[in-house]
Structures are given as C-alpha cells and as structure tokens.
PDB file of C-alpha atoms in Angstrom:
ATOM      1  CA  ASP A1305       0.103  -0.320   0.017  1.00 78.00           C
ATOM      2  CA  VAL A1306       1.629   3.393  -1.057  1.00 86.00           C
ATOM      3  CA  ASP A1307       1.326   4.825   2.737  1.00 87.00           C
ATOM      4  CA  ASN A1308       3.388   1.638   4.274  1.00 92.00           C
ATOM      5  CA  ALA A1309       6.222   3.495   4.285  1.00 94.00           C
ATOM      6  CA  GLY A1310       8.050   1.185   6.570  1.00 95.00           C
ATOM      7  CA  ALA A1311       7.203  -1.501   3.508  1.00 94.00           C
ATOM      8  CA  VAL A1312       7.631   0.660   0.893  1.00 94.00           C
ATOM      9  CA  ALA A1313      11.639   1.553   2.085  1.00 95.00           C
ATOM     10  CA  LEU A1314      12.544  -2.194   3.222  1.00 93.00           C
ATOM     11  CA  TYR A1315      11.513  -3.458  -0.271  1.00 90.00           C
ATOM     12  CA  GLU A1316      13.285  -0.354  -1.683  1.00 92.00           C
ATOM     13  CA  GLY A1317      16.224  -1.045   0.548  1.00 90.00           C
ATOM     14  CA  LEU A1318      16.346  -4.826  -0.858  1.00 87.00           C
ATOM     15  CA  GLY A1319      16.592  -3.531  -4.742  1.00 88.00           C
ATOM     16  CA  PHE A1320      12.996  -3.330  -5.597  1.00 91.00           C
ATOM     17  CA  ARG A1321      11.834  -0.440  -7.848  1.00 93.00           C
ATOM     18  CA  ARG A1322       8.726   1.334  -8.431  1.00 95.00           C
ATOM     19  CA  THR A1323       7.499   0.304 -11.471  1.00 95.00           C
ATOM     20  CA  GLY A1324       3.484   1.000 -10.965  1.00 96.00           C
ATOM     21  CA  LEU A1325       0.495   2.156  -9.202  1.00 96.00           C
ATOM     22  CA  ARG A1326      -3.241  -0.059  -8.797  1.00 96.00           C
ATOM     23  CA  LYS A1327      -5.902   2.812  -7.888  1.00 96.00           C
ATOM     24  CA  GLY A1328      -8.038   1.778  -5.220  1.00 95.00           C
ATOM     25  CA  TYR A1329      -6.577  -1.969  -5.087  1.00 95.00           C
ATOM     26  CA  TYR A1330      -7.095  -2.250  -1.218  1.00 93.00           C
ATOM     27  CA  ASP A1331     -10.217  -2.050   0.137  1.00 94.00           C
ATOM     28  CA  ARG A1332     -10.397  -0.260   3.470  1.00 93.00           C
ATOM     29  CA  GLY A1333     -13.896  -1.092   4.222  1.00 95.00           C
ATOM     30  CA  ALA A1334     -15.409   2.465   5.825  1.00 96.00           C
ATOM     31  CA  ALA A1335     -12.011   4.025   4.873  1.00 93.00           C
ATOM     32  CA  GLY A1336     -12.825   3.537   1.342  1.00 95.00           C
ATOM     33  CA  ARG A1337      -9.916   2.529  -0.581  1.00 95.00           C
ATOM     34  CA  ALA A1338      -6.248   2.366  -0.795  1.00 93.00           C
ATOM     35  CA  ASP A1339      -3.541   2.296  -4.263  1.00 95.00           C
ATOM     36  CA  ALA A1340      -1.100   0.088  -4.409  1.00 95.00           C
ATOM     37  CA  LEU A1341       2.458   0.035  -5.594  1.00 95.00           C
ATOM     38  CA  VAL A1342       3.577  -2.688  -8.361  1.00 96.00           C
ATOM     39  CA  MET A1343       7.021  -3.368  -7.830  1.00 95.00           C
ATOM     40  CA  ARG A1344       9.768  -4.953  -9.631  1.00 92.00           C
ATOM     41  CA  ALA A1345      13.539  -6.437  -8.453  1.00 86.00           C
ATOM     42  CA  PRO A1346      16.535  -7.257 -10.935  1.00 80.00           C
ATOM     43  CA  MET A1347      16.540 -10.831 -11.114  1.00 80.00           C
ATOM     44  CA  GLU A1348      20.226 -10.358 -11.719  1.00 78.00           C
ATOM     45  CA  LYS A1349      20.678  -9.656  -8.128  1.00 71.00           C
ATOM     46  CA  TRP A1350      18.269 -12.535  -6.729  1.00 71.00           C
ATOM     47  CA  ASN A1351      20.201 -14.928  -8.648  1.00 77.00           C
ATOM     48  CA  ARG A1352      23.803 -14.329  -7.660  1.00 77.00           C
ATOM     49  CA  LEU A1353      22.156 -13.925  -3.365  1.00 75.00           C
ATOM     50  CA  ALA A1354      20.332 -17.362  -3.930  1.00 76.00           C
ATOM     51  CA  THR A1355      23.853 -19.053  -5.716  1.00 81.00           C
ATOM     52  CA  GLU A1356      25.719 -17.027  -2.589  1.00 79.00           C
ATOM     53  CA  ASN A1357      23.498 -18.260  -0.375  1.00 74.00           C
ATOM     54  CA  ARG A1358      23.482 -22.461  -2.012  1.00 71.00           C
ATOM     55  CA  ALA A1359      27.280 -21.989  -1.468  1.00 66.00           C
ATOM     56  CA  THR A1360      27.425 -21.400   1.930  1.00 66.00           C
ATOM     57  CA  ALA A1361      24.129 -23.070   2.895  1.00 60.00           C
ATOM     58  CA  ALA A1362      24.141 -25.905   5.532  1.00 59.00           C
ATOM     59  CA  PRO A1363      23.985 -29.340   3.795  1.00 60.00           C
ATOM     60  CA  LYS A1364      20.669 -30.856   4.154  1.00 63.00           C
ATOM     61  CA  CYS A1365      19.369 -33.356   6.566  1.00 61.00           C
ATOM     62  CA  ALA A1366      18.964 -37.070   5.231  1.00 61.00           C
ATOM     63  CA  GLY A1367      16.223 -37.810   7.402  1.00 60.00           C
ATOM     64  CA  PRO A1368      16.354 -40.346  10.451  1.00 63.00           C
ATOM     65  CA  LYS A1369      18.322 -44.460   9.160  1.00 64.00           C
ATOM     66  CA  ALA A1370      16.357 -46.805   8.487  1.00 60.00           C
ATOM     67  CA  SER A1371      16.482 -49.744  11.132  1.00 57.00           C
TER      68      SER A1371
END
C-alpha cells in the first residue's frame, strides 16, 4: 500500500523499484480504498544472492536412518 512507508522502504532497500500503481486496489472498508504500488527487483541480483546462499548453506538433513 502506498501509505505503508516502512514496507516501501524495506522493499526499496532490497533492490525493488516502483514500476506502477494500482488505483483503489485495497478495500479499507469504511475508510475507502487505497492504492497499491507495483514493485519489481532486478533478477540478476536475486539470482546472485540465491547462488551465494546455496554455496554457504548447511547441508540438508538426510532424514532418519532406516533400521
């Protein structure tokens, strides 16, 4: 929601950029409707982060051994 400054700052800090606006997207009941931001992140950044995280992640548990 365009009025949620904390969420907008969080996403922008993660590399997301504002790319659009959806007018009246959220229904606020008696308060009326609120606009929504459409945001996108560059995929090359997320692909790099995913690759780095896979390289440093702990090995997956094989589960319980059969008796």
